[in-house]
Structures are given as C-alpha cells and as structure tokens.
C-alpha cells in the first residue's frame, strides 16, 4: 500500500517500507499513444525499414504468366500439367514450372494471401533451387511476416550460390541484416549491414545501420533474460528480480492473449526495459509518451523494484498491441488497437459512459474513420476522449458477439481494402451501425 502520495508534472512519488519511491507519471496515467502509423496497404511500423531488392526471378515467360493466372484466379490444372512435364526432365519444362509457381505467388501476394504465396515460392524452388530471385523474394515475404528465423534459410542458400562480391551479395547481406535485426541479434545485424554497405552503398542500409548502432550502444550495458516467447534486455542498474517478474507476467499474458485472440506470434518478442532518460534518448518519443510498442516492447521502469499492478497493466496493454499488430499485419486501425488493449488490461467504460453518451448526443464525437490513423498529433483532451470511446466501442462488440468477433475482424483486416470493409464482411455492420450499437450498449449497461 502506498502512503503519502505526491505528484509533480512528471513523476508520482510515495512512501513504502523500503523508502520513498517514484515512478514516471506516464505509467500511472496510462496515456500512452503508441504510434502504429496505420496506413492502408502499407508496411507496419513493426516491419524493418528496408525495401526488397529488384532482382527479377524469371524473364520471358509472359505466355506462362497468362496461362497460370487468368480470370482473377490461378489455373491449377495448368500448373499440374507443367509439373508433370517438368518431372519428365527437360530443362525448359522445369524452368516453366518454376516460372508458373512464381506467377501464382505474385498473384496471391496481390490478394494479400501471404501464406499461400510463400508455398508457391517454395514449390518454385523445388524446380529451380538456385534461382536467386526466387530465394530473395521468399526471404522478403517471410521478413514481412516477421518470420525472421525462416527467412534466414533462403538467404543462407542464396549466399552459397552467388559470388561473395557485387550487387547480389550486397542485397543478400542487406536482407540478412534485416532478419538479425528482427531477431534482436544486433551484432550480427550490424555486421551484415556493414558488409552490404561495403559491397554497394545504399541510403536505406546506411539509415538502418545507424539505428542499429544506436540501439547497440545503448544496449551494450544491458543485461539479458529469455523465456520461450520473449527476449528481454534491461539496464544493469535495474533489479534482476524485476526483470524476472516482468518475464513471468509477460508469459502469463502471452498464454491469455494467445487463447483470447486465437493467434500465436511466430517469433520471439523483444522487450527492452529502460530508465526514463535512456527511454527518451533511444525512442526519440515525446516527453509524454509512456511505454511504446514499435515492434519491440519498450517499457520505462525507473524506480520500480517489482511488478506493481500498474506495471502489470502496462505490460498487458503493450503486449496486446504486439499481438494485434502481428495478427492484422500492421493494418488494425488505432481505435481498434487501443480499444482491445484497454479491454485486455481490464478497463471498462462504467465511469466514462455518461460523458460519452453526452458527447455523442451533442454530435462532437470524432468518427471512427477519423480515429483510424495515428493519434500522435491529436490535442490531449481529444486523445483522452479517443481512448474512452475506443474502449466503449470494443466493449460493446465483445459484449454483443464475444471475443471471437474481434478475432475474426482482425484476421479480415489483414487482407481487406479498409477496416470498415472488413467490418462489413465479418460483422455485417458499418461504422455508423457500430457507433449506434455502442451508445445503446452504454445506456443499457451503465445508465439505469
Ligand atoms: Zn496503447
């Protein structure tokens, strides 16, 4: 129990049997404003800042392209015929089968079906195992899906089949660096990007290298911990007990989110604990930002010795963002992100219901469409309202159709043209229906 609680602009202080403690107000106030940089069809903020190399896997197979994909579908009968021909052994037939699977993969990427696309790349590689373009295309696809360990396979193979110097080797090193960066292996990432720069200077690699070196310089003085699903780094000054407590809490949260959202993130999730100053330096986030999820969970913990209830909520909240970002491929709108994250940390709308109904009644509530993009530039009072409204909307969805509705919606958002079209396809309602349903829910549940 805390006693003699005081607060100033940035910190909340209180007396404990162990002495006076203080924690960043941002943890207490829970205004976190993570920046997901939502943009339709674009890359998520969790994705590495690197674009794929332009190495064309197949040339001169226009006829095969048209026969493989026509009338907005893959011609599987044609594919099967090419495979049969290829087994008879002629080089031309084998190359044709590889090209056809490549075109099928390209078509599926256009449709947003990345899993099936990867399968076709792998099929193509059965026929053309040393095709550099195919290997790199598969690697890029896996990197984009955060499958960093899997991405190393085609890259290592590619490295064995091309000369160790030149543009192609530079492209391989660039992607290798990306995979290691995703795996939180900063030394290896830096090594690869330096090599890539040596072989062929590239502004993207230069930028990524600078960021990795900044991270590394900061994290060199950090200790590490690891569990099945998390790799944790923390500053030597932080208590090891706190680090262990955080990992335990995160593992519990992981199991809970896994079953509630029906999703398992494919790779280990990186967590970095910061003292407050280090946090501001490394994230370049504004002074008011609390914890941040930008592909890694970055949590400021200065002054904490154990997992307090407030810290536990922060962890659950940020981990929820990680799950949602990955499940929706970075395409979940901010209102849905923040609504579900608050629901998962056990916030409910009881205290805010009256005010929300009032604001909507006056016609001053921002539309859900306007809450899709980042909230980073919003005025403070608007942000507070946006958090409360997002929670209310998600709460009404869950109380109406259960968590499975949210789960299906997230899956659909990953591939749909817009969040609202995903809503129409899964829950058969649009934003205006959802807003009305939320108001009815708030009145029914809280205003009796
Ligand atoms: Zn959040």
Tab-separated table of C-alpha atoms and ligand atoms in Angstrom:
chain	number	residue	atom	x	y	z
A	1	UNK	CA	0.000	0.000	0.000
A	2	UNK	CA	1.392	3.378	-0.895
A	3	UNK	CA	1.066	6.235	1.520
A	4	UNK	CA	1.857	9.932	1.316
A	5	UNK	CA	1.417	10.006	-2.431
A	6	UNK	CA	2.535	13.206	-4.127
A	7	UNK	CA	2.917	14.040	-7.760
A	8	UNK	CA	4.583	16.666	-9.846
A	9	UNK	CA	4.448	17.228	-13.592
A	10	UNK	CA	6.363	14.084	-14.478
A	11	UNK	CA	6.549	11.744	-11.514
A	12	UNK	CA	4.373	10.217	-8.822
A	13	UNK	CA	6.163	9.642	-5.510
A	14	UNK	CA	5.069	7.638	-2.478
A	15	UNK	CA	6.476	6.191	0.745
A	16	UNK	CA	6.985	2.470	1.103
A	17	UNK	CA	8.596	0.379	3.844
A	18	UNK	CA	11.678	0.326	1.605
A	19	UNK	CA	11.902	4.092	1.362
A	20	UNK	CA	10.478	6.745	-0.895
A	21	UNK	CA	9.788	5.517	-4.434
A	22	UNK	CA	8.836	7.411	-7.517
A	23	UNK	CA	7.556	6.263	-10.885
A	24	UNK	CA	7.018	8.063	-14.157
A	25	UNK	CA	3.548	9.564	-14.221
A	26	UNK	CA	3.159	8.188	-17.688
A	27	UNK	CA	2.857	4.687	-16.253
A	28	UNK	CA	0.183	5.790	-13.833
A	29	UNK	CA	-1.792	7.996	-16.162
A	30	UNK	CA	-1.818	5.410	-18.906
A	31	UNK	CA	-1.944	7.871	-21.771
A	32	UNK	CA	0.468	6.043	-23.970
A	33	UNK	CA	-0.181	6.999	-27.599
A	34	UNK	CA	1.820	4.262	-29.231
A	35	UNK	CA	2.430	5.162	-32.839
A	36	UNK	CA	1.388	2.373	-35.171
A	37	UNK	CA	1.500	4.576	-38.243
A	38	UNK	CA	-1.555	2.924	-39.708
A	39	UNK	CA	-1.830	3.352	-43.442
A	40	UNK	CA	-3.898	1.149	-45.728
A	41	UNK	CA	-1.868	-1.460	-47.550
A	42	UNK	CA	1.429	-0.013	-46.391
A	43	UNK	CA	4.058	-1.589	-44.220
A	44	UNK	CA	3.554	-1.698	-40.458
A	45	UNK	CA	5.842	0.098	-38.071
A	46	UNK	CA	6.951	-3.315	-36.821
A	47	UNK	CA	8.406	-4.050	-40.229
A	48	UNK	CA	12.063	-3.380	-40.891
A	49	UNK	CA	12.828	-0.176	-42.766
A	50	UNK	CA	14.177	-1.950	-45.805
A	51	UNK	CA	12.674	-2.474	-49.222
A	52	UNK	CA	13.263	-5.667	-51.212
A	53	UNK	CA	15.956	-5.778	-53.913
A	54	UNK	CA	14.812	-5.624	-57.503
A	55	UNK	CA	16.058	-8.938	-58.788
A	56	UNK	CA	13.650	-10.429	-61.325
A	57	UNK	CA	13.401	-14.182	-60.860
A	58	UNK	CA	12.045	-15.059	-64.314
A	59	UNK	CA	12.256	-13.460	-67.735
A	60	UNK	CA	10.490	-14.152	-70.966
A	61	UNK	CA	7.641	-16.257	-69.646
A	62	UNK	CA	4.749	-13.910	-70.493
A	63	UNK	CA	2.796	-16.781	-72.028
A	64	UNK	CA	3.220	-18.864	-68.862
A	65	UNK	CA	2.085	-15.873	-66.771
A	66	UNK	CA	-1.146	-15.521	-68.762
A	67	UNK	CA	-1.862	-19.239	-68.671
A	68	UNK	CA	-1.144	-19.561	-64.925
A	69	UNK	CA	-3.259	-16.619	-63.795
A	70	UNK	CA	-6.361	-15.646	-65.726
A	71	UNK	CA	-9.909	-14.551	-64.882
A	72	UNK	CA	-8.654	-13.416	-61.480
A	73	UNK	CA	-7.718	-16.959	-60.436
A	74	UNK	CA	-4.871	-19.465	-60.556
A	75	UNK	CA	-5.300	-22.203	-63.161
A	76	UNK	CA	-4.361	-25.214	-61.056
A	77	UNK	CA	-4.972	-27.642	-63.917
A	78	UNK	CA	-2.356	-25.794	-65.967
A	79	UNK	CA	0.055	-25.812	-63.007
A	80	UNK	CA	-0.409	-29.566	-62.576
A	81	UNK	CA	0.290	-30.142	-66.261
A	82	UNK	CA	3.517	-28.119	-66.096
A	83	UNK	CA	4.632	-30.081	-63.044
A	84	UNK	CA	4.022	-33.364	-64.820
A	85	UNK	CA	6.011	-32.109	-67.832
A	86	UNK	CA	8.810	-30.969	-65.530
A	87	UNK	CA	9.143	-34.413	-63.964
A	88	UNK	CA	9.928	-35.784	-67.401
A	89	UNK	CA	13.132	-33.819	-67.043
A	90	UNK	CA	13.776	-31.319	-69.844
A	91	UNK	CA	15.389	-28.080	-68.639
A	92	UNK	CA	12.834	-25.967	-70.469
A	93	UNK	CA	9.923	-27.783	-68.799
A	94	UNK	CA	11.496	-27.437	-65.357
A	95	UNK	CA	12.056	-23.703	-65.849
A	96	UNK	CA	8.446	-23.304	-66.999
A	97	UNK	CA	7.088	-24.980	-63.857
A	98	UNK	CA	9.211	-22.735	-61.640
A	99	UNK	CA	8.042	-19.644	-63.528
A	100	UNK	CA	4.383	-20.667	-63.201
A	101	UNK	CA	4.675	-21.072	-59.414
A	102	UNK	CA	6.401	-17.700	-59.262
A	103	UNK	CA	3.483	-16.040	-61.078
A	104	UNK	CA	0.997	-17.812	-58.808
A	105	UNK	CA	2.884	-16.451	-55.774
A	106	UNK	CA	2.866	-12.907	-57.200
A	107	UNK	CA	-0.870	-13.164	-57.806
A	108	UNK	CA	-1.517	-14.320	-54.223
A	109	UNK	CA	0.607	-11.502	-52.768
A	110	UNK	CA	-1.629	-9.096	-54.673
A	111	UNK	CA	-4.580	-10.774	-52.965
A	112	UNK	CA	-2.929	-10.475	-49.553
A	113	UNK	CA	-2.690	-14.263	-49.069
A	114	UNK	CA	0.954	-14.346	-47.934
A	115	UNK	CA	0.931	-17.902	-46.560
A	116	UNK	CA	-0.210	-19.441	-49.849
A	117	UNK	CA	2.187	-17.174	-51.759
A	118	UNK	CA	5.125	-18.467	-49.706
A	119	UNK	CA	4.040	-22.040	-50.508
A	120	UNK	CA	4.201	-21.297	-54.233
A	121	UNK	CA	7.674	-19.756	-53.895
A	122	UNK	CA	8.775	-22.942	-52.127
A	123	UNK	CA	7.226	-25.034	-54.912
A	124	UNK	CA	9.067	-22.931	-57.483
A	125	UNK	CA	12.322	-23.503	-55.590
A	126	UNK	CA	11.850	-27.268	-55.839
A	127	UNK	CA	12.206	-26.838	-59.613
A	128	UNK	CA	14.798	-24.049	-59.510
A	129	UNK	CA	16.615	-24.382	-56.168
A	130	UNK	CA	19.405	-21.929	-57.021
A	131	UNK	CA	17.263	-19.164	-58.534
A	132	UNK	CA	18.446	-16.083	-56.667
A	133	UNK	CA	15.339	-14.011	-57.420
A	134	UNK	CA	13.069	-16.745	-56.029
A	135	UNK	CA	15.219	-17.142	-52.915
A	136	UNK	CA	15.208	-13.401	-52.210
A	137	UNK	CA	11.509	-12.999	-52.938
A	138	UNK	CA	10.710	-15.779	-50.472
A	139	UNK	CA	13.033	-14.208	-47.895
A	140	UNK	CA	11.399	-10.788	-48.254
A	141	UNK	CA	7.942	-12.314	-47.887
A	142	UNK	CA	8.980	-14.092	-44.693
A	143	UNK	CA	10.660	-10.973	-43.295
A	144	UNK	CA	7.473	-9.015	-43.902
A	145	UNK	CA	5.562	-11.633	-41.926
A	146	UNK	CA	8.084	-11.359	-39.060
A	147	UNK	CA	9.245	-14.932	-39.782
A	148	UNK	CA	12.837	-13.931	-39.190
A	149	UNK	CA	14.291	-17.378	-38.480
A	150	UNK	CA	12.613	-18.919	-41.537
A	151	UNK	CA	13.868	-16.050	-43.681
A	152	UNK	CA	17.457	-16.997	-42.904
A	153	UNK	CA	17.106	-20.331	-44.763
A	154	UNK	CA	16.651	-18.953	-48.298
A	155	UNK	CA	19.204	-16.207	-47.547
A	156	UNK	CA	21.899	-18.642	-46.453
A	157	UNK	CA	21.177	-20.732	-49.516
A	158	UNK	CA	21.412	-17.608	-51.710
A	159	UNK	CA	24.764	-16.739	-50.173
A	160	UNK	CA	26.115	-20.139	-51.212
A	161	UNK	CA	25.106	-19.701	-54.858
A	162	UNK	CA	26.325	-16.174	-55.698
A	163	UNK	CA	29.830	-14.652	-55.794
A	164	UNK	CA	30.858	-13.038	-52.497
A	165	UNK	CA	31.159	-9.598	-54.053
A	166	UNK	CA	28.864	-7.455	-56.158
A	167	UNK	CA	25.299	-6.218	-56.096
A	168	UNK	CA	23.712	-9.582	-55.428
A	169	UNK	CA	25.881	-10.269	-52.386
A	170	UNK	CA	25.050	-6.755	-51.146
A	171	UNK	CA	21.314	-7.471	-51.461
A	172	UNK	CA	21.713	-10.717	-49.519
A	173	UNK	CA	23.651	-9.007	-46.724
A	174	UNK	CA	21.010	-6.282	-46.587
A	175	UNK	CA	18.230	-8.824	-46.036
A	176	UNK	CA	20.345	-10.887	-43.613
A	177	UNK	CA	20.827	-7.741	-41.531
A	178	UNK	CA	17.097	-7.226	-41.546
A	179	UNK	CA	16.474	-10.796	-40.285
A	180	UNK	CA	19.044	-10.500	-37.495
A	181	UNK	CA	17.676	-7.100	-36.520
A	182	UNK	CA	14.218	-8.670	-36.217
A	183	UNK	CA	15.713	-11.446	-34.099
A	184	UNK	CA	17.256	-8.798	-31.836
A	185	UNK	CA	20.770	-10.016	-32.738
A	186	UNK	CA	22.224	-6.556	-33.067
A	187	UNK	CA	25.869	-7.622	-33.537
A	188	UNK	CA	25.028	-9.837	-36.485
A	189	UNK	CA	22.706	-7.200	-37.983
A	190	UNK	CA	25.443	-4.567	-37.832
A	191	UNK	CA	27.984	-6.979	-39.322
A	192	UNK	CA	25.711	-7.761	-42.280
A	193	UNK	CA	24.750	-4.143	-42.942
A	194	UNK	CA	28.383	-3.030	-42.810
A	195	UNK	CA	29.216	-5.726	-45.357
A	196	UNK	CA	26.307	-4.633	-47.526
A	197	UNK	CA	27.465	-1.005	-47.398
A	198	UNK	CA	30.986	-2.073	-48.348
A	199	UNK	CA	29.747	-4.008	-51.375
A	200	UNK	CA	27.251	-1.407	-52.512
A	201	UNK	CA	26.381	1.804	-50.622
A	202	UNK	CA	22.624	2.183	-50.134
A	203	UNK	CA	20.906	5.014	-48.196
A	204	UNK	CA	18.360	2.600	-46.677
A	205	UNK	CA	21.079	0.360	-45.321
A	206	UNK	CA	23.034	3.362	-44.085
A	207	UNK	CA	19.990	4.517	-42.109
A	208	UNK	CA	19.209	1.060	-40.731
A	209	UNK	CA	22.853	0.610	-39.749
A	210	UNK	CA	22.869	3.925	-37.875
A	211	UNK	CA	19.708	2.933	-35.984
A	212	UNK	CA	21.122	-0.490	-35.115
A	213	UNK	CA	24.357	1.072	-33.876
A	214	UNK	CA	22.381	3.496	-31.726
A	215	UNK	CA	20.410	0.599	-30.246
A	216	UNK	CA	23.576	-1.395	-29.711
A	217	UNK	CA	25.460	1.407	-27.969
A	218	UNK	CA	22.572	1.796	-25.563
A	219	UNK	CA	22.009	-1.898	-25.038
A	220	UNK	CA	25.648	-2.890	-24.541
A	221	UNK	CA	25.325	-2.012	-20.893
A	222	UNK	CA	22.116	-4.055	-20.683
A	223	UNK	CA	21.669	-7.479	-19.230
A	224	UNK	CA	19.591	-10.128	-20.879
A	225	UNK	CA	16.924	-12.610	-19.950
A	226	UNK	CA	14.984	-15.055	-22.068
A	227	UNK	CA	11.859	-17.192	-21.942
A	228	UNK	CA	10.109	-19.244	-24.607
A	229	UNK	CA	8.270	-16.274	-26.095
A	230	UNK	CA	10.342	-13.272	-25.015
A	231	UNK	CA	13.850	-11.963	-25.105
A	232	UNK	CA	14.400	-9.238	-22.553
A	233	UNK	CA	17.114	-6.622	-22.228
A	234	UNK	CA	17.458	-4.300	-19.317
A	235	UNK	CA	19.855	-1.791	-17.934
A	236	UNK	CA	22.356	-3.189	-15.440
A	237	UNK	CA	21.027	-0.827	-12.793
A	238	UNK	CA	17.538	-2.351	-12.877
A	239	UNK	CA	16.804	-5.098	-10.370
A	240	UNK	CA	17.175	-8.667	-11.716
A	241	UNK	CA	14.112	-9.572	-9.628
A	242	UNK	CA	12.114	-7.003	-11.542
A	243	UNK	CA	13.307	-8.446	-14.860
A	244	UNK	CA	12.323	-11.967	-13.801
A	245	UNK	CA	8.966	-10.722	-12.529
A	246	UNK	CA	8.309	-8.973	-15.828
A	247	UNK	CA	9.114	-12.093	-17.855
A	248	UNK	CA	6.802	-14.183	-15.665
A	249	UNK	CA	3.994	-11.659	-16.067
A	250	UNK	CA	4.537	-11.481	-19.836
A	251	UNK	CA	4.458	-15.282	-20.207
A	252	UNK	CA	1.116	-15.397	-18.353
A	253	UNK	CA	-0.215	-12.573	-20.519
A	254	UNK	CA	1.050	-14.340	-23.642
A	255	UNK	CA	-0.926	-17.507	-22.867
A	256	UNK	CA	-4.040	-15.489	-22.103
A	257	UNK	CA	-3.834	-13.381	-25.289
A	258	UNK	CA	-2.990	-16.448	-27.364
A	259	UNK	CA	-6.262	-18.116	-26.405
A	260	UNK	CA	-8.406	-14.964	-26.368
A	261	UNK	CA	-7.243	-13.680	-29.761
A	262	UNK	CA	-6.749	-17.144	-31.266
A	263	UNK	CA	-3.288	-16.209	-32.527
A	264	UNK	CA	0.306	-17.181	-31.795
A	265	UNK	CA	3.044	-14.711	-32.797
A	266	UNK	CA	5.551	-16.599	-34.949
A	267	UNK	CA	8.789	-15.270	-33.409
A	268	UNK	CA	10.160	-14.353	-30.004
A	269	UNK	CA	9.058	-10.852	-28.932
A	270	UNK	CA	11.761	-8.376	-27.922
A	271	UNK	CA	11.295	-6.424	-24.719
A	272	UNK	CA	13.576	-3.629	-23.549
A	273	UNK	CA	13.336	-2.082	-20.078
A	274	UNK	CA	14.579	1.478	-19.821
A	275	UNK	CA	15.415	4.009	-17.227
A	276	UNK	CA	13.468	7.105	-18.070
A	277	UNK	CA	16.292	9.119	-19.619
A	278	UNK	CA	17.541	6.239	-21.734
A	279	UNK	CA	13.978	5.668	-22.893
A	280	UNK	CA	13.625	9.233	-24.182
A	281	UNK	CA	17.030	9.125	-25.886
A	282	UNK	CA	16.552	5.866	-27.683
A	283	UNK	CA	12.898	6.086	-28.707
A	284	UNK	CA	13.010	9.788	-29.610
A	285	UNK	CA	9.424	9.767	-28.346
A	286	UNK	CA	7.842	12.951	-26.980
A	287	UNK	CA	8.196	13.531	-23.235
A	288	UNK	CA	4.620	12.490	-22.517
A	289	UNK	CA	4.910	9.057	-24.116
A	290	UNK	CA	4.808	6.169	-21.651
A	291	UNK	CA	5.525	2.677	-22.844
A	292	UNK	CA	5.900	2.249	-26.579
A	293	UNK	CA	5.343	-0.647	-28.945
A	294	UNK	CA	7.201	-0.210	-32.229
A	295	UNK	CA	7.969	-3.833	-32.992
A	296	UNK	CA	9.700	-4.169	-29.642
A	297	UNK	CA	8.034	-3.574	-26.306
A	298	UNK	CA	9.868	-0.618	-24.801
A	299	UNK	CA	8.952	-0.133	-21.151
A	300	UNK	CA	10.262	2.598	-18.822
A	301	UNK	CA	10.683	1.160	-15.306
A	302	UNK	CA	12.770	3.661	-13.373
A	303	UNK	CA	12.190	3.481	-9.637
A	304	UNK	CA	10.281	0.188	-9.757
A	305	UNK	CA	11.537	-2.826	-7.796
A	306	UNK	CA	8.783	-5.301	-8.630
A	307	UNK	CA	5.790	-5.745	-10.909
A	308	UNK	CA	3.216	-3.375	-9.444
A	309	UNK	CA	-0.439	-3.582	-10.541
A	310	UNK	CA	0.117	-0.501	-12.730
A	311	UNK	CA	3.155	-2.014	-14.413
A	312	UNK	CA	1.232	-5.278	-14.915
A	313	UNK	CA	-1.439	-3.334	-16.799
A	314	UNK	CA	1.167	-1.591	-18.935
A	315	UNK	CA	2.717	-4.946	-19.864
A	316	UNK	CA	-0.619	-6.497	-20.813
A	317	UNK	CA	-1.589	-3.388	-22.777
A	318	UNK	CA	1.633	-3.218	-24.805
A	319	UNK	CA	1.737	-6.970	-25.405
A	320	UNK	CA	-1.822	-6.765	-26.739
A	321	UNK	CA	-0.588	-4.192	-29.288
A	322	UNK	CA	2.115	-6.636	-30.339
A	323	UNK	CA	-0.432	-9.446	-30.888
A	324	UNK	CA	-2.864	-7.182	-32.757
A	325	UNK	CA	-0.171	-5.685	-34.972
A	326	UNK	CA	1.082	-9.111	-35.985
A	327	UNK	CA	-2.349	-10.727	-36.385
A	328	UNK	CA	-3.620	-7.828	-38.533
A	329	UNK	CA	-0.276	-7.448	-40.359
A	330	UNK	CA	0.055	-3.927	-39.026
A	331	UNK	CA	-3.270	-2.856	-40.526
A	332	UNK	CA	-5.524	-2.611	-37.449
A	333	UNK	CA	-6.871	0.944	-37.040
A	334	UNK	CA	-5.769	2.815	-33.917
A	335	UNK	CA	-9.253	2.829	-32.351
A	336	UNK	CA	-9.346	-0.976	-32.506
A	337	UNK	CA	-5.760	-1.284	-31.206
A	338	UNK	CA	-6.399	0.965	-28.228
A	339	UNK	CA	-9.889	-0.388	-27.551
A	340	UNK	CA	-8.720	-4.008	-27.354
A	341	UNK	CA	-5.503	-3.133	-25.451
A	342	UNK	CA	-7.530	-1.324	-22.776
A	343	UNK	CA	-10.078	-4.144	-22.608
A	344	UNK	CA	-7.248	-6.656	-22.086
A	345	UNK	CA	-5.812	-4.628	-19.210
A	346	UNK	CA	-9.298	-4.877	-17.642
A	347	UNK	CA	-10.500	-1.345	-18.196
A	348	UNK	CA	-14.276	-0.884	-18.615
A	349	UNK	CA	-16.473	2.033	-19.571
A	350	UNK	CA	-18.520	2.470	-16.388
A	351	UNK	CA	-17.011	5.794	-15.294
A	352	UNK	CA	-16.930	7.297	-18.783
A	353	UNK	CA	-20.342	6.105	-20.039
A	354	UNK	CA	-22.351	9.224	-19.089
A	355	UNK	CA	-19.853	11.652	-20.622
A	356	UNK	CA	-19.528	9.570	-23.804
A	357	UNK	CA	-23.300	9.454	-24.340
A	358	UNK	CA	-23.376	13.210	-23.801
A	359	UNK	CA	-20.576	13.943	-26.294
A	360	UNK	CA	-22.155	11.702	-28.932
A	361	UNK	CA	-25.555	13.332	-28.262
A	362	UNK	CA	-24.044	16.753	-28.956
A	363	UNK	CA	-22.561	15.429	-32.199
A	364	UNK	CA	-18.981	16.183	-31.040
A	365	UNK	CA	-17.574	12.644	-31.030
A	366	UNK	CA	-14.871	12.108	-33.656
A	367	UNK	CA	-15.942	9.441	-36.151
A	368	UNK	CA	-14.292	6.014	-36.048
A	369	UNK	CA	-12.961	6.722	-39.541
A	370	UNK	CA	-11.095	9.743	-38.159
A	371	UNK	CA	-9.648	7.558	-35.364
A	372	UNK	CA	-8.073	5.034	-37.745
A	373	UNK	CA	-4.741	6.808	-38.222
A	374	UNK	CA	-2.082	7.642	-35.640
A	375	UNK	CA	-3.154	9.787	-32.679
A	376	UNK	CA	0.326	11.223	-32.191
A	377	UNK	CA	-0.665	14.696	-33.398
A	378	UNK	CA	-4.019	14.916	-31.566
A	379	UNK	CA	-4.605	17.502	-28.790
A	380	UNK	CA	-4.522	16.000	-25.273
A	381	UNK	CA	-8.213	16.319	-24.385
A	382	UNK	CA	-9.138	14.735	-27.699
A	383	UNK	CA	-6.771	11.828	-27.041
A	384	UNK	CA	-8.381	11.100	-23.682
A	385	UNK	CA	-11.797	11.032	-25.358
A	386	UNK	CA	-10.499	8.846	-28.196
A	387	UNK	CA	-9.222	6.256	-25.681
A	388	UNK	CA	-12.539	6.160	-23.808
A	389	UNK	CA	-14.645	5.939	-26.954
A	390	UNK	CA	-12.443	3.233	-28.466
A	391	UNK	CA	-12.793	1.158	-25.308
A	392	UNK	CA	-16.576	1.626	-25.313
A	393	UNK	CA	-16.843	0.539	-28.977
A	394	UNK	CA	-14.712	-2.572	-28.424
A	395	UNK	CA	-16.525	-3.344	-25.175
A	396	UNK	CA	-19.885	-3.272	-26.966
A	397	UNK	CA	-18.502	-5.516	-29.746
A	398	UNK	CA	-17.263	-8.070	-27.230
A	399	UNK	CA	-20.410	-7.988	-25.105
A	400	UNK	CA	-22.524	-8.413	-28.255
A	401	UNK	CA	-20.639	-11.052	-30.244
A	402	UNK	CA	-17.813	-12.214	-27.996
A	403	UNK	CA	-14.058	-12.022	-28.430
A	404	UNK	CA	-14.320	-14.299	-31.472
A	405	UNK	CA	-15.863	-11.351	-33.387
A	406	UNK	CA	-12.785	-9.252	-32.621
A	407	UNK	CA	-10.532	-12.120	-33.624
A	408	UNK	CA	-12.298	-12.636	-36.970
A	409	UNK	CA	-12.317	-8.903	-37.617
A	410	UNK	CA	-8.539	-8.684	-37.071
A	411	UNK	CA	-7.935	-11.594	-39.451
A	412	UNK	CA	-10.068	-9.937	-42.101
A	413	UNK	CA	-8.452	-6.527	-41.651
A	414	UNK	CA	-5.106	-8.097	-42.554
A	415	UNK	CA	-6.352	-8.588	-46.128
A	416	UNK	CA	-9.347	-6.276	-46.625
A	417	UNK	CA	-9.161	-2.978	-48.577
A	418	UNK	CA	-10.138	-0.991	-45.448
A	419	UNK	CA	-11.031	-1.626	-41.777
A	420	UNK	CA	-14.646	-0.663	-42.434
A	421	UNK	CA	-14.980	-3.100	-45.333
A	422	UNK	CA	-13.560	-5.823	-43.063
A	423	UNK	CA	-16.220	-4.850	-40.505
A	424	UNK	CA	-18.946	-5.185	-43.133
A	425	UNK	CA	-17.693	-8.596	-44.240
A	426	UNK	CA	-17.297	-10.113	-40.769
A	427	UNK	CA	-19.869	-8.410	-38.542
A	428	UNK	CA	-22.222	-7.137	-41.281
A	429	UNK	CA	-22.225	-3.615	-39.934
A	430	UNK	CA	-20.556	-0.325	-40.843
A	431	UNK	CA	-19.062	2.400	-38.638
A	432	UNK	CA	-22.392	4.161	-38.188
A	433	UNK	CA	-24.083	0.895	-37.040
A	434	UNK	CA	-21.212	0.265	-34.653
A	435	UNK	CA	-21.417	3.777	-33.173
A	436	UNK	CA	-25.183	3.395	-32.603
A	437	UNK	CA	-24.738	-0.076	-31.123
A	438	UNK	CA	-22.138	1.344	-28.720
A	439	UNK	CA	-24.423	4.115	-27.470
A	440	UNK	CA	-27.283	1.644	-26.964
A	441	UNK	CA	-24.892	-0.659	-25.107
A	442	UNK	CA	-23.618	2.140	-22.821
A	443	UNK	CA	-27.170	3.233	-21.961
A	444	UNK	CA	-28.313	-0.338	-21.306
A	445	UNK	CA	-25.306	-1.307	-19.187
A	446	UNK	CA	-24.411	1.782	-17.225
A	447	UNK	CA	-27.335	4.235	-17.147
A	448	UNK	CA	-30.032	2.508	-15.165
B	1	LIG	ZN1	-1.933	1.668	-26.353
